[in-house]
Amino acid sequence: MTPIPFLDLHKQYQAYHQEIQTAIQRVLDSSCFIGGSEVYALEEELSQYCGTPYTISCANGTDALRLALMALEVGPGDEVIVPDFTFVAPAEAVALCGATPVFADVSHTTFTVSASTIKSCISPKTKAVIAVSLFGQCSAMDSIQDLCNQHDLFLIEDAAQSFGSVYRQKKSGNLSLLATTSFFPSKPLGAFGDGGAVFCQDKELAQQIRLLANHGQTQRGRHEKIGFNSRLDALQAAVLRVKLQHLDHEIILRQNIAQDYNLAFQGIFKTPEILYEGQSVWAQYTLQHPQRDTICAQLKQRGIPTAIYYPEALRKQKAFTNQTVLQPKQNKYTDLLCSQVFSLPLHAYLSEYTQIEDEVHQIMRTLNETSGKNSEFSNP
Ligand SMILES: *Cc1c(COP(=O)(O)O)cnc(C)c1O
């Protein structure tokens, strides 16, 4: 059979083809390619969607994190707590500011950091926490915010994988002083290239971020700060405005597939757990199993792709081994997840999900027979 793509951006494009064409033509006709009314309109619409007072678009999600940290004046001598189990960008952004990332363990049921995993990483040098809303759901932000208040720490939500998600009736991106997102094509809200945004509750911080993203320039030829160039293209803004209109519908489609997967896989795998006070937009659908590598290899043979997010703890990556701070020696859930997780295809236009469920079931039956035992997941 023909392989199923892990992500099918083409089907999504076909669905909105007409609207996207019109939006792109509008930008071409205006010949205003960076900044301008299209970008401004997107920022307004993003603010409305999330409920945040200020949204500053930028070139990508990694820059968004860097801009947030720079605006908080995070620098050499500071420590910032980041998850050990996530994409590299949060730790990278901290290091690029000259500060030190300290890697917190995650929960093995929700895959996110919690107040208790963060707490054990706090030192007198800690200045901020980046809580990544992983695979589509937010961390338990209320208790994390309480902890940050107690210790006078800034809280940043990395909402690159959770744009559109809800936590206690509030949208992801609107849960902390600063939040960031990415519009990389495969994210819940994806552009036709790179893009990102910072969401902000504070007017002065928002002004700082805007300044930093445009060479620290207050007016043409006047540079108040050392910034850099991190702007969003008008073409990307136009595409994002179209896709934003369809996001809520796409989220429902994704949630339906995730529900179907959960029913199909419960008892065979440890299925993903969602906080009762939250929702997921299912940026990834991630299962755990001790025989992960065998299962993925067999799925591949049957034309079903899987992905491993994430195969190695960030604290063990060569890039971070020279960090001077004493890192946690053990993050036992991070290490367990790195060896056991795999993600199945899940997107709004996935029509083959029942076929995927059937193939997974067949593989698991054979695995159980050959191993002569019930190879049900093992709790750590
Ligand atoms: C994708 C991602 C980023 C970075 O986004 P880019 O736009 O690729 O720079 C940051 N954090 C998380 C958790 C991500 O998944």
CSV table of C-alpha atoms and ligand atoms in Angstrom, one decimal:
chain,number,residue,atom,x,y,z
A,1,MET,CA,0.0,0.0,0.0
A,2,THR,CA,1.1,3.6,-0.5
A,3,PRO,CA,2.7,5.0,2.6
A,4,ILE,CA,0.6,7.4,4.7
A,5,PRO,CA,2.3,10.8,5.2
A,6,PHE,CA,3.1,11.6,8.8
A,7,LEU,CA,1.7,15.1,8.2
A,8,ASP,CA,-0.3,16.1,5.1
A,9,LEU,CA,0.2,19.8,4.5
A,10,HIS,CA,-0.9,19.4,0.9
A,11,LYS,CA,-4.4,18.3,1.8
A,12,GLN,CA,-4.7,21.3,4.1
A,13,TYR,CA,-3.6,23.6,1.3
A,14,GLN,CA,-6.1,22.1,-1.1
A,15,ALA,CA,-8.9,22.7,1.4
A,16,TYR,CA,-8.2,26.5,1.6
A,17,HIS,CA,-6.6,26.9,-1.8
A,18,GLN,CA,-9.0,29.7,-3.0
A,19,GLU,CA,-8.8,31.8,0.1
A,20,ILE,CA,-5.0,31.5,0.3
A,21,GLN,CA,-4.6,32.4,-3.4
A,22,THR,CA,-6.7,35.6,-2.8
A,23,ALA,CA,-4.7,36.5,0.3
A,24,ILE,CA,-1.3,36.0,-1.4
A,25,GLN,CA,-2.5,38.0,-4.4
A,26,ARG,CA,-3.5,40.9,-2.0
A,27,VAL,CA,0.1,41.1,-0.7
A,28,LEU,CA,1.6,40.9,-4.2
A,29,ASP,CA,-0.7,43.7,-5.3
A,30,SER,CA,0.3,45.8,-2.3
A,31,SER,CA,4.0,45.0,-2.8
A,32,CYS,CA,4.5,45.6,0.9
A,33,PHE,CA,6.5,42.5,1.9
A,34,ILE,CA,7.7,43.1,5.4
A,35,GLY,CA,5.6,44.5,8.2
A,36,GLY,CA,2.7,46.7,7.1
A,37,SER,CA,-1.0,46.3,7.3
A,38,GLU,CA,-1.2,42.6,6.7
A,39,VAL,CA,1.2,41.9,9.6
A,40,TYR,CA,-0.6,44.4,11.8
A,41,ALA,CA,-3.9,42.8,11.0
A,42,LEU,CA,-2.6,39.4,11.9
A,43,GLU,CA,-1.2,40.7,15.2
A,44,GLU,CA,-4.6,42.1,16.1
A,45,GLU,CA,-6.4,38.9,15.2
A,46,LEU,CA,-4.0,36.8,17.2
A,47,SER,CA,-4.5,39.1,20.2
A,48,GLN,CA,-8.2,38.7,19.9
A,49,TYR,CA,-8.0,35.0,19.5
A,50,CYS,CA,-5.8,34.5,22.6
A,51,GLY,CA,-7.2,37.3,24.6
A,52,THR,CA,-3.8,38.9,25.1
A,53,PRO,CA,-3.4,42.6,25.1
A,54,TYR,CA,-0.2,42.6,23.0
A,55,THR,CA,1.1,40.4,20.2
A,56,ILE,CA,4.4,41.0,18.5
A,57,SER,CA,5.1,38.8,15.4
A,58,CYS,CA,8.6,37.8,14.6
A,59,ALA,CA,10.7,35.5,12.3
A,60,ASN,CA,10.3,32.2,14.1
A,61,GLY,CA,9.5,30.5,17.5
A,62,THR,CA,13.1,30.4,18.6
A,63,ASP,CA,13.5,34.1,18.1
A,64,ALA,CA,10.3,34.6,20.0
A,65,LEU,CA,11.8,32.9,23.0
A,66,ARG,CA,15.0,34.9,22.7
A,67,LEU,CA,13.1,38.2,22.4
A,68,ALA,CA,11.1,37.3,25.5
A,69,LEU,CA,14.2,36.5,27.5
A,70,MET,CA,16.1,39.6,26.2
A,71,ALA,CA,13.1,41.8,27.2
A,72,LEU,CA,13.3,40.4,30.7
A,73,GLU,CA,17.1,41.1,30.7
A,74,VAL,CA,18.1,37.5,31.2
A,75,GLY,CA,21.8,37.3,30.8
A,76,PRO,CA,25.2,36.0,32.0
A,77,GLY,CA,24.9,34.7,35.6
A,78,ASP,CA,21.2,33.9,35.4
A,79,GLU,CA,19.7,30.5,35.3
A,80,VAL,CA,16.5,29.7,33.5
A,81,ILE,CA,14.6,26.5,34.2
A,82,VAL,CA,13.5,24.6,31.0
A,83,PRO,CA,12.1,21.1,30.4
A,84,ASP,CA,14.6,18.3,29.9
A,85,PHE,CA,12.1,16.6,27.6
A,86,THR,CA,11.2,19.0,24.7
A,87,PHE,CA,12.5,20.5,21.5
A,88,VAL,CA,15.9,22.2,21.9
A,89,ALA,CA,14.7,25.8,21.3
A,90,PRO,CA,14.0,26.9,24.8
A,91,ALA,CA,17.4,25.8,26.1
A,92,GLU,CA,19.1,27.2,23.1
A,93,ALA,CA,17.4,30.6,23.5
A,94,VAL,CA,18.6,30.7,27.1
A,95,ALA,CA,22.1,29.8,26.2
A,96,LEU,CA,22.1,32.4,23.4
A,97,CYS,CA,21.3,35.1,26.0
A,98,GLY,CA,24.4,34.0,27.9
A,99,ALA,CA,22.4,32.5,30.7
A,100,THR,CA,22.4,28.9,31.8
A,101,PRO,CA,19.5,26.5,31.1
A,102,VAL,CA,18.7,24.1,34.0
A,103,PHE,CA,16.8,21.1,32.9
A,104,ALA,CA,13.6,20.0,34.9
A,105,ASP,CA,12.1,16.5,34.7
A,106,VAL,CA,8.6,16.1,33.3
A,107,SER,CA,5.6,14.1,34.3
A,108,HIS,CA,5.5,10.7,32.7
A,109,THR,CA,1.7,10.9,32.1
A,110,THR,CA,1.3,14.5,30.7
A,111,PHE,CA,4.9,14.9,29.4
A,112,THR,CA,5.1,18.4,30.8
A,113,VAL,CA,6.9,20.1,33.7
A,114,SER,CA,5.1,20.7,37.0
A,115,ALA,CA,5.6,22.9,40.0
A,116,SER,CA,7.3,20.0,41.8
A,117,THR,CA,9.8,19.2,39.0
A,118,ILE,CA,10.6,22.9,38.6
A,119,LYS,CA,10.9,23.5,42.4
A,120,SER,CA,13.8,21.1,42.7
A,121,CYS,CA,15.8,23.1,40.1
A,122,ILE,CA,15.4,26.6,41.7
A,123,SER,CA,18.6,28.2,43.0
A,124,PRO,CA,19.5,31.8,44.1
A,125,LYS,CA,20.5,32.4,40.5
A,126,THR,CA,17.2,31.4,38.9
A,127,LYS,CA,15.5,34.2,37.1
A,128,ALA,CA,12.8,32.7,34.9
A,129,VAL,CA,11.0,29.5,34.0
A,130,ILE,CA,10.0,28.4,30.5
A,131,ALA,CA,7.1,26.0,30.7
A,132,VAL,CA,6.7,24.3,27.3
A,133,SER,CA,3.1,23.3,26.5
A,134,LEU,CA,4.1,20.0,25.0
A,135,PHE,CA,2.4,18.0,22.3
A,136,GLY,CA,-0.6,20.4,22.4
A,137,GLN,CA,-1.5,20.8,26.1
A,138,CYS,CA,-0.4,23.3,28.7
A,139,SER,CA,1.4,22.4,31.9
A,140,ALA,CA,-0.4,22.9,35.2
A,141,MET,CA,0.1,26.6,34.8
A,142,ASP,CA,-1.7,27.7,38.0
A,143,SER,CA,0.6,25.9,40.4
A,144,ILE,CA,3.6,26.8,38.3
A,145,GLN,CA,2.6,30.5,38.5
A,146,ASP,CA,2.2,30.3,42.3
A,147,LEU,CA,5.6,28.8,42.6
A,148,CYS,CA,7.1,31.5,40.4
A,149,ASN,CA,5.4,34.2,42.5
A,150,GLN,CA,6.8,32.7,45.7
A,151,HIS,CA,10.3,32.8,44.3
A,152,ASP,CA,10.1,36.0,42.3
A,153,LEU,CA,10.6,34.3,39.0
A,154,PHE,CA,9.4,35.3,35.5
A,155,LEU,CA,7.2,32.7,33.8
A,156,ILE,CA,7.2,32.3,30.0
A,157,GLU,CA,4.9,29.8,28.3
A,158,ASP,CA,6.3,28.2,25.1
A,159,ALA,CA,3.1,27.7,23.2
A,160,ALA,CA,4.7,26.6,19.9
A,161,GLN,CA,2.9,23.2,20.1
A,162,SER,CA,-0.3,24.5,21.8
A,163,PHE,CA,-1.6,27.5,19.9
A,164,GLY,CA,-5.4,27.2,20.2
A,165,SER,CA,-5.3,25.1,23.3
A,166,VAL,CA,-7.3,26.0,26.4
A,167,TYR,CA,-6.4,25.9,30.1
A,168,ARG,CA,-9.0,26.9,32.8
A,169,GLN,CA,-11.1,28.7,30.2
A,170,LYS,CA,-8.1,30.7,29.0
A,171,LYS,CA,-6.2,30.3,25.7
A,172,SER,CA,-2.7,29.1,25.6
A,173,GLY,CA,-0.5,32.2,25.1
A,174,ASN,CA,-2.6,34.1,27.6
A,175,LEU,CA,-1.6,32.3,30.8
A,176,SER,CA,1.6,34.1,31.8
A,177,LEU,CA,3.3,37.5,31.6
A,178,LEU,CA,5.0,36.4,28.3
A,179,ALA,CA,4.3,33.5,26.0
A,180,THR,CA,5.8,32.6,22.6
A,181,THR,CA,4.7,30.6,19.6
A,182,SER,CA,6.0,29.3,16.3
A,183,PHE,CA,4.3,29.2,12.9
A,184,PHE,CA,6.6,26.6,11.5
A,185,PRO,CA,4.5,24.7,8.9
A,186,SER,CA,3.9,21.6,11.0
A,187,LYS,CA,2.7,23.5,14.1
A,188,PRO,CA,-1.0,23.7,15.0
A,189,LEU,CA,-1.1,27.1,13.3
A,190,GLY,CA,1.5,26.9,10.5
A,191,ALA,CA,2.6,29.3,7.8
A,192,PHE,CA,4.2,28.5,4.4
A,193,GLY,CA,7.6,29.1,5.9
A,194,ASP,CA,9.0,30.3,9.2
A,195,GLY,CA,7.2,32.7,11.6
A,196,GLY,CA,6.6,33.3,15.3
A,197,ALA,CA,5.1,35.6,17.8
A,198,VAL,CA,5.4,36.8,21.4
A,199,PHE,CA,2.3,37.4,23.5
A,200,CYS,CA,2.6,39.9,26.3
A,201,GLN,CA,0.5,41.2,29.1
A,202,ASP,CA,2.6,44.3,29.7
A,203,LYS,CA,2.8,47.4,27.5
A,204,GLU,CA,6.4,48.4,28.3
A,205,LEU,CA,7.7,44.9,27.8
A,206,ALA,CA,5.8,44.7,24.5
A,207,GLN,CA,7.4,47.9,23.3
A,208,GLN,CA,10.8,46.5,24.3
A,209,ILE,CA,10.2,43.3,22.3
A,210,ARG,CA,9.1,45.3,19.2
A,211,LEU,CA,12.2,47.4,19.5
A,212,LEU,CA,14.5,44.4,19.9
A,213,ALA,CA,13.0,42.5,16.9
A,214,ASN,CA,13.8,45.5,14.7
A,215,HIS,CA,17.4,46.4,15.4
A,216,GLY,CA,16.6,48.2,18.6
A,217,GLN,CA,15.4,51.0,16.4
A,218,THR,CA,13.1,53.7,17.9
A,219,GLN,CA,12.9,55.7,14.7
A,220,ARG,CA,14.7,55.4,11.4
A,221,GLY,CA,18.4,55.7,12.1
A,222,ARG,CA,18.1,55.8,15.9
A,223,HIS,CA,19.1,52.6,17.8
A,224,GLU,CA,18.4,52.5,21.5
A,225,LYS,CA,19.3,48.9,22.2
A,226,ILE,CA,21.2,46.1,20.6
A,227,GLY,CA,18.6,44.1,18.9
A,228,PHE,CA,18.5,42.0,15.8
A,229,ASN,CA,16.3,41.4,12.7
A,230,SER,CA,13.4,39.2,13.5
A,231,ARG,CA,10.4,40.2,11.5
A,232,LEU,CA,7.4,38.4,9.9
A,233,ASP,CA,6.9,38.5,6.1
A,234,ALA,CA,3.6,39.9,4.9
A,235,LEU,CA,3.1,36.8,2.7
A,236,GLN,CA,3.3,34.6,5.8
A,237,ALA,CA,0.9,36.9,7.7
A,238,ALA,CA,-1.6,36.7,4.9
A,239,VAL,CA,-1.5,32.9,4.9
A,240,LEU,CA,-1.7,32.7,8.7
A,241,ARG,CA,-4.8,35.0,8.6
A,242,VAL,CA,-6.6,32.5,6.4
A,243,LYS,CA,-5.5,29.5,8.5
A,244,LEU,CA,-6.5,31.2,11.7
A,245,GLN,CA,-10.1,31.3,10.5
A,246,HIS,CA,-10.1,27.5,10.2
A,247,LEU,CA,-8.1,26.7,13.3
A,248,ASP,CA,-10.9,25.9,15.7
A,249,HIS,CA,-12.5,23.6,13.2
A,250,GLU,CA,-9.2,21.8,12.7
A,251,ILE,CA,-8.8,21.5,16.4
A,252,ILE,CA,-12.1,19.7,16.7
A,253,LEU,CA,-11.2,17.3,13.9
A,254,ARG,CA,-7.9,16.6,15.7
A,255,GLN,CA,-9.6,16.0,19.0
A,256,ASN,CA,-12.0,13.6,17.4
A,257,ILE,CA,-9.1,11.5,16.0
A,258,ALA,CA,-7.3,11.6,19.3
A,259,GLN,CA,-10.4,10.3,21.1
A,260,ASP,CA,-10.7,7.5,18.6
A,261,TYR,CA,-7.1,6.6,19.1
A,262,ASN,CA,-7.5,6.7,22.9
A,263,LEU,CA,-10.4,4.2,22.7
A,264,ALA,CA,-8.5,2.0,20.3
A,265,PHE,CA,-5.3,1.9,22.2
A,266,GLN,CA,-6.3,1.9,25.9
A,267,GLY,CA,-5.1,-1.2,27.7
A,268,ILE,CA,-2.5,-1.9,25.0
A,269,PHE,CA,-0.5,1.3,25.5
A,270,LYS,CA,-0.2,4.0,28.0
A,271,THR,CA,-2.3,6.6,26.2
A,272,PRO,CA,-1.7,10.3,26.6
A,273,GLU,CA,-3.2,12.0,29.7
A,274,ILE,CA,-4.7,15.4,29.5
A,275,LEU,CA,-5.1,17.6,32.6
A,276,TYR,CA,-8.7,17.8,33.7
A,277,GLU,CA,-8.5,21.6,33.7
A,278,GLY,CA,-7.1,21.7,30.2
A,279,GLN,CA,-7.5,20.6,26.6
A,280,SER,CA,-5.1,19.5,24.0
A,281,VAL,CA,-4.8,20.6,20.3
A,282,TRP,CA,-2.9,17.3,19.7
A,283,ALA,CA,0.2,18.7,18.0
A,284,GLN,CA,1.4,15.1,18.6
A,285,TYR,CA,-0.3,11.9,19.6
A,286,THR,CA,2.3,10.1,21.6
A,287,LEU,CA,2.2,6.6,23.0
A,288,GLN,CA,4.7,4.7,25.3
A,289,HIS,CA,5.9,1.2,25.0
A,290,PRO,CA,9.1,-0.6,26.1
A,291,GLN,CA,9.3,-2.3,22.6
A,292,ARG,CA,9.0,1.1,20.9
A,293,ASP,CA,11.7,0.5,18.3
A,294,THR,CA,10.3,-2.9,17.2
A,295,ILE,CA,6.8,-1.4,16.9
A,296,CYS,CA,8.0,1.6,14.9
A,297,ALA,CA,10.0,-0.6,12.5
A,298,GLN,CA,7.0,-2.9,11.9
A,299,LEU,CA,4.7,0.1,11.3
A,300,LYS,CA,7.2,1.5,8.8
A,301,GLN,CA,7.1,-1.8,6.9
A,302,ARG,CA,3.3,-1.5,6.7
A,303,GLY,CA,3.5,2.0,5.3
A,304,ILE,CA,2.7,3.8,8.6
A,305,PRO,CA,5.2,6.5,9.6
A,306,THR,CA,6.0,7.3,13.2
A,307,ALA,CA,8.2,10.0,14.7
A,308,ILE,CA,10.2,10.1,18.0
A,309,TYR,CA,9.7,13.2,19.9
A,310,TYR,CA,12.2,13.2,21.7
A,311,PRO,CA,14.9,10.6,21.5
A,312,GLU,CA,17.4,12.2,23.9
A,313,ALA,CA,17.2,14.3,27.0
A,314,LEU,CA,18.4,17.9,26.4
A,315,ARG,CA,20.8,17.8,29.4
A,316,LYS,CA,22.6,14.9,27.7
A,317,GLN,CA,23.0,16.7,24.4
A,318,LYS,CA,26.6,17.6,23.5
A,319,ALA,CA,25.6,21.2,23.0
A,320,PHE,CA,24.8,21.5,26.7
A,321,THR,CA,27.3,19.4,28.4
A,322,ASN,CA,29.7,22.3,28.9
A,323,GLN,CA,27.1,24.3,30.9
A,324,THR,CA,28.8,25.1,34.2
A,325,VAL,CA,25.9,24.7,36.5
A,326,LEU,CA,25.3,21.4,38.3
A,327,GLN,CA,22.6,19.8,36.3
A,328,PRO,CA,20.3,17.2,37.8
A,329,LYS,CA,22.1,13.9,37.5
A,330,GLN,CA,18.9,12.0,37.1
A,331,ASN,CA,15.6,13.0,35.4
A,332,LYS,CA,14.1,9.5,35.5
A,333,TYR,CA,10.9,10.2,33.6
A,334,THR,CA,12.6,12.2,30.9
A,335,ASP,CA,15.0,9.3,30.3
A,336,LEU,CA,12.2,6.7,30.4
A,337,LEU,CA,10.1,8.7,27.9
A,338,CYS,CA,13.1,9.2,25.5
A,339,SER,CA,13.4,5.4,25.3
A,340,GLN,CA,9.7,4.5,25.1
A,341,VAL,CA,7.7,7.2,23.3
A,342,PHE,CA,6.6,7.3,19.6
A,343,SER,CA,4.1,9.5,17.8
A,344,LEU,CA,1.5,8.4,15.3
A,345,PRO,CA,0.2,10.5,12.4
A,346,LEU,CA,-2.5,12.9,13.6
A,347,HIS,CA,-3.7,15.9,11.7
A,348,ALA,CA,-7.1,17.5,10.7
A,349,TYR,CA,-7.1,15.9,7.2
A,350,LEU,CA,-6.0,12.4,8.3
A,351,SER,CA,-8.6,10.0,6.9
A,352,GLU,CA,-6.7,6.8,7.4
A,353,TYR,CA,-6.7,6.7,11.2
A,354,THR,CA,-8.9,3.5,11.6
A,355,GLN,CA,-6.5,1.7,9.2
A,356,ILE,CA,-3.6,2.9,11.4
A,357,GLU,CA,-5.4,1.5,14.5
A,358,ASP,CA,-5.9,-1.9,12.8
A,359,GLU,CA,-2.3,-2.1,11.8
A,360,VAL,CA,-1.1,-1.2,15.3
A,361,HIS,CA,-3.5,-3.9,16.7
A,362,GLN,CA,-2.2,-6.6,14.4
A,363,ILE,CA,1.4,-5.8,15.2
A,364,MET,CA,0.7,-5.9,19.0
A,365,ARG,CA,-1.1,-9.2,18.7
A,366,THR,CA,1.9,-10.8,16.9
A,367,LEU,CA,4.3,-9.2,19.4
A,368,ASN,CA,2.4,-10.6,22.3
A,369,GLU,CA,2.2,-14.1,20.8
A,370,THR,CA,6.0,-14.2,20.0
A,371,SER,CA,7.0,-12.9,23.4
A,372,GLY,CA,4.5,-15.4,24.9
A,373,LYS,CA,3.3,-12.9,27.4
A,374,ASN,CA,1.1,-9.9,27.7
A,375,SER,CA,3.5,-7.1,26.7
A,376,GLU,CA,1.3,-4.4,28.2
A,377,PHE,CA,3.0,-1.2,29.1
A,378,SER,CA,5.0,-1.2,32.3
A,379,ASN,CA,4.6,1.5,34.8
A,380,PRO,CA,7.8,3.0,35.9
B,1,LIG,C1,9.0,24.3,17.1
B,1,LIG,C2,9.3,24.7,18.5
B,1,LIG,C3,10.0,25.8,18.8
B,1,LIG,C4,10.7,26.7,17.8
B,1,LIG,O1,10.1,27.1,16.7
B,1,LIG,P1,10.8,27.6,15.4
B,1,LIG,O2,9.8,28.4,14.7
B,1,LIG,O3,11.1,26.4,14.6
B,1,LIG,O4,12.0,28.4,15.7
B,1,LIG,C5,10.1,26.2,20.1
B,1,LIG,N1,9.6,25.5,21.1
B,1,LIG,C6,8.9,24.3,20.8
B,1,LIG,C7,8.4,23.6,22.0
B,1,LIG,C8,8.7,23.9,19.5
B,1,LIG,O5,8.1,22.8,19.3
